[in-house]
Coordinates of C-alpha atoms in Angstrom, one line a residue:
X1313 CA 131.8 82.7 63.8
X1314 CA 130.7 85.8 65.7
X1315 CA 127.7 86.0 64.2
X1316 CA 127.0 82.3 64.6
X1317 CA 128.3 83.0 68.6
X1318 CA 125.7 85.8 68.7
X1319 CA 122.8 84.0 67.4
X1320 CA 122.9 81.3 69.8
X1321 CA 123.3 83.5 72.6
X1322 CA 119.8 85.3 71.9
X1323 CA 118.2 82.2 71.2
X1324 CA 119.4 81.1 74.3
X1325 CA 118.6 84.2 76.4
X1326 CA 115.0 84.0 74.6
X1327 CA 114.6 80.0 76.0
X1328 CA 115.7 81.1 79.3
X1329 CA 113.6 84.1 79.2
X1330 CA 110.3 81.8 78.5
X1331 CA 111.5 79.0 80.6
X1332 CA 111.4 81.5 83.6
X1333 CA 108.1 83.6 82.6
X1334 CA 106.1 80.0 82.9
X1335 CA 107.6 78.8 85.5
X1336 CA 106.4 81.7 87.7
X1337 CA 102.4 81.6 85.9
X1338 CA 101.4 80.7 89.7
X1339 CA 102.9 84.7 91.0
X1340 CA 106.1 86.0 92.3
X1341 CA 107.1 88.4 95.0
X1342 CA 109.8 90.8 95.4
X1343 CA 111.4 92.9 98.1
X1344 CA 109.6 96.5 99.0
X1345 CA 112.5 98.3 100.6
X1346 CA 111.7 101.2 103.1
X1347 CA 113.6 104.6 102.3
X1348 CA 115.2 104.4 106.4
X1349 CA 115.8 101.2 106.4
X1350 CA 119.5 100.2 106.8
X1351 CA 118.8 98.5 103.4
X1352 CA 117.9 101.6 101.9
X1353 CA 120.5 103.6 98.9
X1354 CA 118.4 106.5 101.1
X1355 CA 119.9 105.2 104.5
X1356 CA 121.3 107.9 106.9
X1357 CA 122.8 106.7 110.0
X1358 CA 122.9 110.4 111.2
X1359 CA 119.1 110.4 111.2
X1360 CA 117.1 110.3 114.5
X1361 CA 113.9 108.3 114.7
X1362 CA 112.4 111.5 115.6
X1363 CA 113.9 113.5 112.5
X1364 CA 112.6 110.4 110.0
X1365 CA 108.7 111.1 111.8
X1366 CA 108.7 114.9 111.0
X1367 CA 110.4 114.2 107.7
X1368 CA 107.5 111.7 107.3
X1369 CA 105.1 114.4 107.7
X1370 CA 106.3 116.9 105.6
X1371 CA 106.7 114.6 102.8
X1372 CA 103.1 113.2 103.6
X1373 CA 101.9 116.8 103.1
X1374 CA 104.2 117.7 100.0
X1375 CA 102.7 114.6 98.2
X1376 CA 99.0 115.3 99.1
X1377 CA 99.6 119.1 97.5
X1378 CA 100.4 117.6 94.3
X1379 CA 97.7 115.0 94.1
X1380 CA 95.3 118.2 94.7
X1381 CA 96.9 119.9 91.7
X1382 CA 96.2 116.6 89.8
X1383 CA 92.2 116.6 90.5
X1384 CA 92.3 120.6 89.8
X1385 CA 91.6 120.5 86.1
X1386 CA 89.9 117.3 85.4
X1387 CA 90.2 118.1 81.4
X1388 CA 94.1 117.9 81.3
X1389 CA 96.4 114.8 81.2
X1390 CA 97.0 113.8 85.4
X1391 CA 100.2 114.9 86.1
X1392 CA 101.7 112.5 88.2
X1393 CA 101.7 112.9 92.0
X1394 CA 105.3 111.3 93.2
X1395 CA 107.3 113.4 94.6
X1396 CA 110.8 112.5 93.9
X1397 CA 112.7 113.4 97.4
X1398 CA 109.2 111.9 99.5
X1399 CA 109.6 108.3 98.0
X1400 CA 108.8 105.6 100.8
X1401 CA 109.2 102.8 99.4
X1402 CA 112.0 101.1 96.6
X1403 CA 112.0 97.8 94.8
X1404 CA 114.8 96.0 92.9
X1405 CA 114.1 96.0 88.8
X1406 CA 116.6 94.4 86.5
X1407 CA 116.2 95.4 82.5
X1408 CA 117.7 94.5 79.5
X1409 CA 119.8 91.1 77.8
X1410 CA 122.1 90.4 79.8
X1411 CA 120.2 91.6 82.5
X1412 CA 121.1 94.8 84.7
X1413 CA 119.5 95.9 88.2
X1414 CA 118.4 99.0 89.7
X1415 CA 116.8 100.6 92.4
X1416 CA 113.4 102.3 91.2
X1417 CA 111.1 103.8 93.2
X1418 CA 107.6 101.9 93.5
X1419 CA 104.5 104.3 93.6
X1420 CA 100.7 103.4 93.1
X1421 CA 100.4 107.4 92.0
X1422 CA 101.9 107.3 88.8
X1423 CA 102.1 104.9 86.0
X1424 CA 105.0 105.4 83.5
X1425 CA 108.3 102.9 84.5
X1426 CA 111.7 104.3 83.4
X1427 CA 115.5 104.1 84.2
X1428 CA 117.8 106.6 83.4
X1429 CA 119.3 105.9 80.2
X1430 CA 122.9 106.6 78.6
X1431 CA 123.7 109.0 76.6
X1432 CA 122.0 111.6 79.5
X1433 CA 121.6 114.7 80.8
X1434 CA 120.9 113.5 84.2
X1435 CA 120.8 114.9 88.2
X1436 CA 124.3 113.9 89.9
X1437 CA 123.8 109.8 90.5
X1438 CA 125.4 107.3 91.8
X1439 CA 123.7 104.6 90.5
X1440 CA 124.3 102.9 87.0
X1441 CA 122.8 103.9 83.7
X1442 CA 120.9 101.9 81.3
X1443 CA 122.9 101.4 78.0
X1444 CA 120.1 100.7 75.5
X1445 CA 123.0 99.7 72.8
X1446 CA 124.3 96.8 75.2
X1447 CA 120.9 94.4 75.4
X1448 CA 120.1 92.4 72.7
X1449 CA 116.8 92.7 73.5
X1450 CA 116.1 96.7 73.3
X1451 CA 113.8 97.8 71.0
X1452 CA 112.7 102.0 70.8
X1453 CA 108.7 101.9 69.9
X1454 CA 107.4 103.7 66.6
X1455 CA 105.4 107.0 67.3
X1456 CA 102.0 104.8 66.2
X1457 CA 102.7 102.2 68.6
X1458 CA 99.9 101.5 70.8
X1459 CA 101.9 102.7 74.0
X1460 CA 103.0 105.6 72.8
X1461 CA 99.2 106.8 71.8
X1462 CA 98.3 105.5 75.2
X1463 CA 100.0 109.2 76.4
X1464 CA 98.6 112.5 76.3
X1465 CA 99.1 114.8 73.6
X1466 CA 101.6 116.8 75.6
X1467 CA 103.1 114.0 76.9
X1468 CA 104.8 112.4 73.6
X1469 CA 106.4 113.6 70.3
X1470 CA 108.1 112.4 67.4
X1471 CA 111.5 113.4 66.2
X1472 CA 113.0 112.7 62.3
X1473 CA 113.2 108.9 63.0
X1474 CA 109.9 108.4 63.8
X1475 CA 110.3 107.1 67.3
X1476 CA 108.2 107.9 70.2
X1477 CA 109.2 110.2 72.3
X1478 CA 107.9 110.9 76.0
X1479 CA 108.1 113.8 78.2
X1480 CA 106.5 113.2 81.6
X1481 CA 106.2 116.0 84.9
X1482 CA 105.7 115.2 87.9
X1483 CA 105.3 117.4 91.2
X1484 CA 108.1 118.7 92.8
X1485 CA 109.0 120.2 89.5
X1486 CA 110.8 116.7 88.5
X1487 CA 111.2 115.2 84.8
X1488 CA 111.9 113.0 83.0
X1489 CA 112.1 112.9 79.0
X1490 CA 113.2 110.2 76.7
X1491 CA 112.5 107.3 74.2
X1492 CA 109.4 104.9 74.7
X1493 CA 110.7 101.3 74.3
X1494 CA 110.5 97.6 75.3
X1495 CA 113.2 95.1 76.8
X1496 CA 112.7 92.8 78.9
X1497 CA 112.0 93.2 82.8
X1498 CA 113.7 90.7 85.3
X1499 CA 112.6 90.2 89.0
X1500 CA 114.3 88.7 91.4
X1501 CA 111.9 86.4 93.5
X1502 CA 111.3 86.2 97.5
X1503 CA 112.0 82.5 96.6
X1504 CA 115.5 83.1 94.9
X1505 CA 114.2 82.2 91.6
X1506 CA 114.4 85.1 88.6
X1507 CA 111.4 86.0 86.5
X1508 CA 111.2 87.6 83.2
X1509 CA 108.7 89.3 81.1
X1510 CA 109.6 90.1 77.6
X1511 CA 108.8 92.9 75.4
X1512 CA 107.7 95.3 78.7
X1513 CA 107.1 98.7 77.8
X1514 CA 109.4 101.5 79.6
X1515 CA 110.7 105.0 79.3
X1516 CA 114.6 105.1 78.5
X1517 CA 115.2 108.5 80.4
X1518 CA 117.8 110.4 78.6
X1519 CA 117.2 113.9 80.3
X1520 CA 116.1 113.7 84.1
X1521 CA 115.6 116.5 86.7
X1522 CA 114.1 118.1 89.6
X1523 CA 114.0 116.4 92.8
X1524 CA 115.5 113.4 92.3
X1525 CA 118.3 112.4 95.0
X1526 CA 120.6 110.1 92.8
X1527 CA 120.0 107.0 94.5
X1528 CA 116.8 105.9 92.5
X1529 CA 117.5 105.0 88.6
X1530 CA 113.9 106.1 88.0
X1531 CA 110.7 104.8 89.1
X1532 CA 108.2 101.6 88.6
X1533 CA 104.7 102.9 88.7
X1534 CA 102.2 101.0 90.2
X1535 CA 98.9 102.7 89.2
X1536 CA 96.0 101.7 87.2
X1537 CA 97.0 103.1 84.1
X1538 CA 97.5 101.6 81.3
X1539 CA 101.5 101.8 81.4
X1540 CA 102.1 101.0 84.9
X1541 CA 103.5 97.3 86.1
X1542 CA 100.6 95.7 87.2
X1543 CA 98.4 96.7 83.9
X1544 CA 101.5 95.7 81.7
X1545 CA 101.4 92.2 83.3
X1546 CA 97.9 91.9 83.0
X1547 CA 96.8 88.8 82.8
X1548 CA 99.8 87.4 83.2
X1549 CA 99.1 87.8 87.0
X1550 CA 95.7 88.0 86.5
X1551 CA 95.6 91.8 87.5
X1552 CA 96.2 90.9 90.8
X1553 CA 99.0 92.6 93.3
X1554 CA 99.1 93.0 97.2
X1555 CA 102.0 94.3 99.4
X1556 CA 102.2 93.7 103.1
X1557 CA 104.3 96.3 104.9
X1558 CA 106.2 96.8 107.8
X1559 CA 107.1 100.0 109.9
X1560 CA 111.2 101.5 108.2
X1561 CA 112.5 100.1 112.1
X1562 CA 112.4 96.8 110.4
X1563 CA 115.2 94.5 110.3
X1564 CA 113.9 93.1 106.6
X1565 CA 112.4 94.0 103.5
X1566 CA 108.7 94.4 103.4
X1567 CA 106.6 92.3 100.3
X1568 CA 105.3 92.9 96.9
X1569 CA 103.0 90.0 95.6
X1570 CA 102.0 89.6 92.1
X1571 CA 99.2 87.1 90.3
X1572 CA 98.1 84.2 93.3
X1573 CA 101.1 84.7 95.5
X1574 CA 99.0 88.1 96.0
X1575 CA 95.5 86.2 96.8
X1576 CA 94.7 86.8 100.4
X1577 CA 93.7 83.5 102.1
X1578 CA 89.9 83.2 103.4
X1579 CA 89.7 83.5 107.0
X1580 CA 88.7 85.4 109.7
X1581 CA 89.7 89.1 109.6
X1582 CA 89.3 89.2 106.0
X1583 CA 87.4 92.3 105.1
X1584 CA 86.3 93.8 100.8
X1585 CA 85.5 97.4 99.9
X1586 CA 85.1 98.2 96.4
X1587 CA 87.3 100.5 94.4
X1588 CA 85.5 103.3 92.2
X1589 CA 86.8 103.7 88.9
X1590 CA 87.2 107.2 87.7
X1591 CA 87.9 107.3 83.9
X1592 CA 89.7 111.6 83.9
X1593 CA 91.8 110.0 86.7
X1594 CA 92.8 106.1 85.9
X1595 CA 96.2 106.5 87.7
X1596 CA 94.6 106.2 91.5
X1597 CA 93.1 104.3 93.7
X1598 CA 89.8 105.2 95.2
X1599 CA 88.0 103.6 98.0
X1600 CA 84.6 105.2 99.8
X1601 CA 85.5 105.9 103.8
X1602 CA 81.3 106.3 105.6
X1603 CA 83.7 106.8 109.2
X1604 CA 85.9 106.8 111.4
X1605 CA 85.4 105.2 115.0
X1606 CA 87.3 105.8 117.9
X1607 CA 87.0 103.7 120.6
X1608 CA 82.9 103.2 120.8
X1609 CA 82.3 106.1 119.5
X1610 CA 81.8 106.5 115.5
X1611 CA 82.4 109.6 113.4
X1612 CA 80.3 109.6 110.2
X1613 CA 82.0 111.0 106.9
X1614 CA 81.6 114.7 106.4
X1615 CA 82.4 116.2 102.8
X1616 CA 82.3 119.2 101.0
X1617 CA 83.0 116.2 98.0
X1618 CA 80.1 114.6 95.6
X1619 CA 80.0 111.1 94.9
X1620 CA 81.5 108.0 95.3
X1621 CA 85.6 107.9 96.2
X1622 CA 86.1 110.3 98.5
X1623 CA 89.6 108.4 99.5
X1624 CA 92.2 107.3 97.9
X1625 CA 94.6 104.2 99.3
X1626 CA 98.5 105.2 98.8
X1627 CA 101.5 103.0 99.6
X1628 CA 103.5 106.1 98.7
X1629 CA 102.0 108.3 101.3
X1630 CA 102.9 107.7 105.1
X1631 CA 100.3 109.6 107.0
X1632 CA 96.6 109.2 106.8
X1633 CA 95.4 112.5 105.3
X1634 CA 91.4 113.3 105.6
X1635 CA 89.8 116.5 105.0
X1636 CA 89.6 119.7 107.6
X1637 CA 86.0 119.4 108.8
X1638 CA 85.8 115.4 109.6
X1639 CA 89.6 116.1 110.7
X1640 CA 88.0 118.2 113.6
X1641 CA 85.5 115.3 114.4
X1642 CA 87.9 112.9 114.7
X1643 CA 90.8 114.9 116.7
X1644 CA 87.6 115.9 119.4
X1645 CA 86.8 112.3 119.6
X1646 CA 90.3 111.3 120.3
X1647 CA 90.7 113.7 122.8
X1648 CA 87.5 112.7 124.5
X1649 CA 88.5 109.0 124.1
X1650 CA 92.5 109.6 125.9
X1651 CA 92.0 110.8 129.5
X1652 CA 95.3 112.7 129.0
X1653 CA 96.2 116.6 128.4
X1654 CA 98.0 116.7 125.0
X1655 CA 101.1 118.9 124.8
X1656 CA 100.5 122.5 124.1
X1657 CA 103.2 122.7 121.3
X1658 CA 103.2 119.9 119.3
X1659 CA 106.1 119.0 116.6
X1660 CA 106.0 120.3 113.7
X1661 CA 103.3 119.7 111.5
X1662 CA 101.7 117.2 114.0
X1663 CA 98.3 118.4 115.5
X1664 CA 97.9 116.6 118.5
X1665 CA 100.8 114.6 120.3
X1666 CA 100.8 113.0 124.5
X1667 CA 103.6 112.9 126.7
X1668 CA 104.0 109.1 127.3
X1669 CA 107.4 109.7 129.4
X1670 CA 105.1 109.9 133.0
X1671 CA 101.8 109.3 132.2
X1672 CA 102.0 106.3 130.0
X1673 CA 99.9 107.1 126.7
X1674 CA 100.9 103.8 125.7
X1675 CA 98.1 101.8 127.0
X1676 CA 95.1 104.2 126.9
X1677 CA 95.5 105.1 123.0
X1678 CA 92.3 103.0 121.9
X1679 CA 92.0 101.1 118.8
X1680 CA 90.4 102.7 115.7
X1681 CA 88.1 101.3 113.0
X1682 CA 88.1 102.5 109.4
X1683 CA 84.7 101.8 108.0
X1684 CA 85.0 101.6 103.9
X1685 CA 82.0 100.1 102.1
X1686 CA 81.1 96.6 103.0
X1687 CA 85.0 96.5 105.2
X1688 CA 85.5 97.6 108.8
X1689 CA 89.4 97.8 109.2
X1690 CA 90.4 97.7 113.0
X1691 CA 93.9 99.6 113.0
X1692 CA 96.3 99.6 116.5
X1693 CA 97.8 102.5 117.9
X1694 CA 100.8 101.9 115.8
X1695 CA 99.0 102.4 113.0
X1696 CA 97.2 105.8 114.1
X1697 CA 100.1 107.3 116.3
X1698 CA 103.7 107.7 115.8
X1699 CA 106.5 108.2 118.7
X1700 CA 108.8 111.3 118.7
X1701 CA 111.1 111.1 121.1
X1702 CA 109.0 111.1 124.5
X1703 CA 105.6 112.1 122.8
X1704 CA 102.6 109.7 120.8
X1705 CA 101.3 112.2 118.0
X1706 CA 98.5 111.6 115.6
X1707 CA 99.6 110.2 112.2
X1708 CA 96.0 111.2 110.8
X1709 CA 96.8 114.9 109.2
X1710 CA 94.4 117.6 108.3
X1711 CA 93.9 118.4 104.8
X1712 CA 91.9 121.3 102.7
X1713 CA 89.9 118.7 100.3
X1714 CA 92.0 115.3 99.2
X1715 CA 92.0 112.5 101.1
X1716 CA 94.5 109.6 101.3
X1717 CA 94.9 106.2 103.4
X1718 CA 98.5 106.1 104.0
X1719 CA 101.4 103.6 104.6
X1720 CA 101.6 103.9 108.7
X1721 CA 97.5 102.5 108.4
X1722 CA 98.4 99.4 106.1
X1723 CA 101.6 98.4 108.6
X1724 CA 101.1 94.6 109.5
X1725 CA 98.1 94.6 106.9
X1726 CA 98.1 92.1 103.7
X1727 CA 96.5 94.7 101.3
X1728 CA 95.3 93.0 98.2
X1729 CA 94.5 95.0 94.8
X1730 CA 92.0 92.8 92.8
X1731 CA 91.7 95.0 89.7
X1732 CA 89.5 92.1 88.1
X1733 CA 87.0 92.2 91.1
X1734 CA 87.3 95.9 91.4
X1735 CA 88.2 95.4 94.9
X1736 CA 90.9 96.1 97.7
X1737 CA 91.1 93.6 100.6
X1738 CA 92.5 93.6 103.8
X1739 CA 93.8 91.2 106.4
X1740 CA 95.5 91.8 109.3
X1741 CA 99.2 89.8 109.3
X1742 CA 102.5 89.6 110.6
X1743 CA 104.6 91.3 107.6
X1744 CA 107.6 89.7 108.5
X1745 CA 106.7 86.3 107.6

């Protein structure tokens, strides 16, 4: 009888599984939750606004180290550039048969998914941990499985049972190790409606450490690698994602959007760039900057880089970080641009900040225009400066060599990842809606 109970509880948890993967062919979105938001497992009411900026920044600047040590050695496997304790965004993921949920962090740097799994040897959490031995649907993948190849040499092993086995770094000193394996993802959608994808390929972390805080059960990467979310689904959202963001003083949840629920509407605003594809570095993003104008005035690329993708677009990143030398161009068109002293001693790690308490900064920060290949992207002074306290700093950084579009550029921006079309659009939007 128990057996008979049991069988027709799978079958039935396999119906509902497939009755809810077609009925969401036409996309899905889910919640992106901002670490500072009140929704946030991160959320700290003791925080001031001008403590989450300067954290901002030094996390911004942490992240951009370890993407530097990633490009270093192009003939080793990429370690991955997330730094656990700089995470800016979190998403909702539910695994397993019955189904349970769990706040991951979502990063375009990396690729690997996984939850921390039980039995472990784990950072102090207070989340829950995945019990493989409690879904029907959990299966451990072979060493010669497909997925498990997909890792680098020193990234997988096999132990006397012939299961794969991952071990994965990232920068911070953070790890995770564990057993490669499929179950079945869950989403819950903007619309209220669940969907599932079966048989989705994830690390079951059994020892985790490093920076992790103990409010993320692991992390959802968003990459272009061939284990991440969005190359998983596929064609199943016919490799399309976009998020639309809004600034961590929001009242709600900004948006991921998968398969046509991602597709940007035709219209006026609407701009294309390519992305270049670089095959020793899969996991990232790259776009081609030509300038930066501020105000009238336009600032032409300058590079100690060759070739094509000399930027790379990060949702994980907050600050706009662009290399020393245009840096300089940029900052001495800004100052020229705001008929305003800046402050002598900026905070830290900002480089150039106005007093707005007398003088009003406010209106006479100008607009400033990104120009990718073949897409002009007009950003707002909320996008370019950031308020601490009584002061408007710069949220464009300084860095030695890698450059990154960050999260405060893409606030109130419908950013759409067409990995088909090779493309990233962008529209401006009202994120709330």
């Amino acid at each position: 009888m128990n057996k008979l109970l049991c069988f027709v509880m799978v079958a039935f948890s396999s119906l509902l599984i497939l009755f809810l993967t077609e009925a969401k062919t036409g996309g899905f979105s889910i919640e992106l939750i901002h670490r500072d938001s009140p929704l946030s497992p991160f959320y700290n009411r003791s925080i001031t606004p001008a403590e989450v900026m300067t954290n901002a920044a030094l996390r911004s600047i942490s992240r951009i180290d370890h993407f530097r040590q990633s490009s270093m050695d192009e003939s080793k496997a990429i370690e991955s550039v997330v730094i656990t304790n700089g995470v800016t965004y979190l998403m909702k993921i539910s695994i397993g048969t019955p189904p349970l949920e769990f706040f991951a962090i979502a990063d375009t740097g990396s690729d690997l998914i996984w939850i921390r799994c039980t039995p472990c040897v784990c950072y102090p959490h207070n989340s829950p941990l995945f019990d493989p031995s409690k879904s029907s649907t959990y299966q451990g993948l072979s060493c010669d499985s497909k997925p498990c190849t997909a890792l680098s040499p020193d990234q997988y092993g096999c132990g006397d049972t012939k299961k794969c086995q991952y071990s994965y770094r990232y920068g911070g000193k953070s790890f995770t190790n564990g057993n490669l394996s499929t179950d079945t993802f869950v989403f819950s959608s903007t619309d209220g409606q669940a969907v599932s994808f079966p048989i989705s390929v994830f690390g079951c972390g059994r020892y985790n450490g490093g920076q992790f805080t103990g409010a993320e059960a692991g992390i959802v990467g968003l990459g272009g690698g061939s284990l991440s979310l969005v190359s998983q689904l596929g064609d199943k959202i016919e490799h399309k994602f976009s998020y639309c963001l809004l600034p961590w003083t929001a009242s709600s949840a900004s948006k991921l959007r998968f398969g046509m629920e991602a597709v940007i509407s035709a219209g006026e605003g609407v701009v294309s760039t390519p992305l270049v594809s670089r095959s020793n570095q899969p996991t990232f993003y790259y776009l081609n900057l030509e300038g930066i104008s501020v105000g009238d005035k336009r600032v032409p690329w300058s590079s100690t880089a060759q070739g094509e993708g000399n930027i790379v677009i990060d949702s994980g990143t907050t600050y706009t970080m662009v290399e020393l030398n245009f840096y300089n161009n940029v900052e001495a068109a800004i100052r020229e641009a705001i008929a305003l002293q800046p402050v002598q001693a900026p905070p830290q790690s900002f480089k150039l900040c106005y007093a707005t308490s007398s003088a009003g900064a406010d209106g006479l920060i100008p607009d400033m225009i990104f120009h990718f290949t073949g897409a002009d992207v007009r950003l707002k002074p909320f996008n370019t400066f950031v308020k601490i306290n009584d002061l408007e700093c710069l949220s464009i950084m300084p860095s030695d060599d890698i450059s990154i579009y960050g999260n405060v550029a893409q606030v109130n921006f419908q950013v759409e990842y067409d990995l088909g079309r090779k493309q990233v659009s962008f529209a401006p939007a009202d994120c709330t809606k």
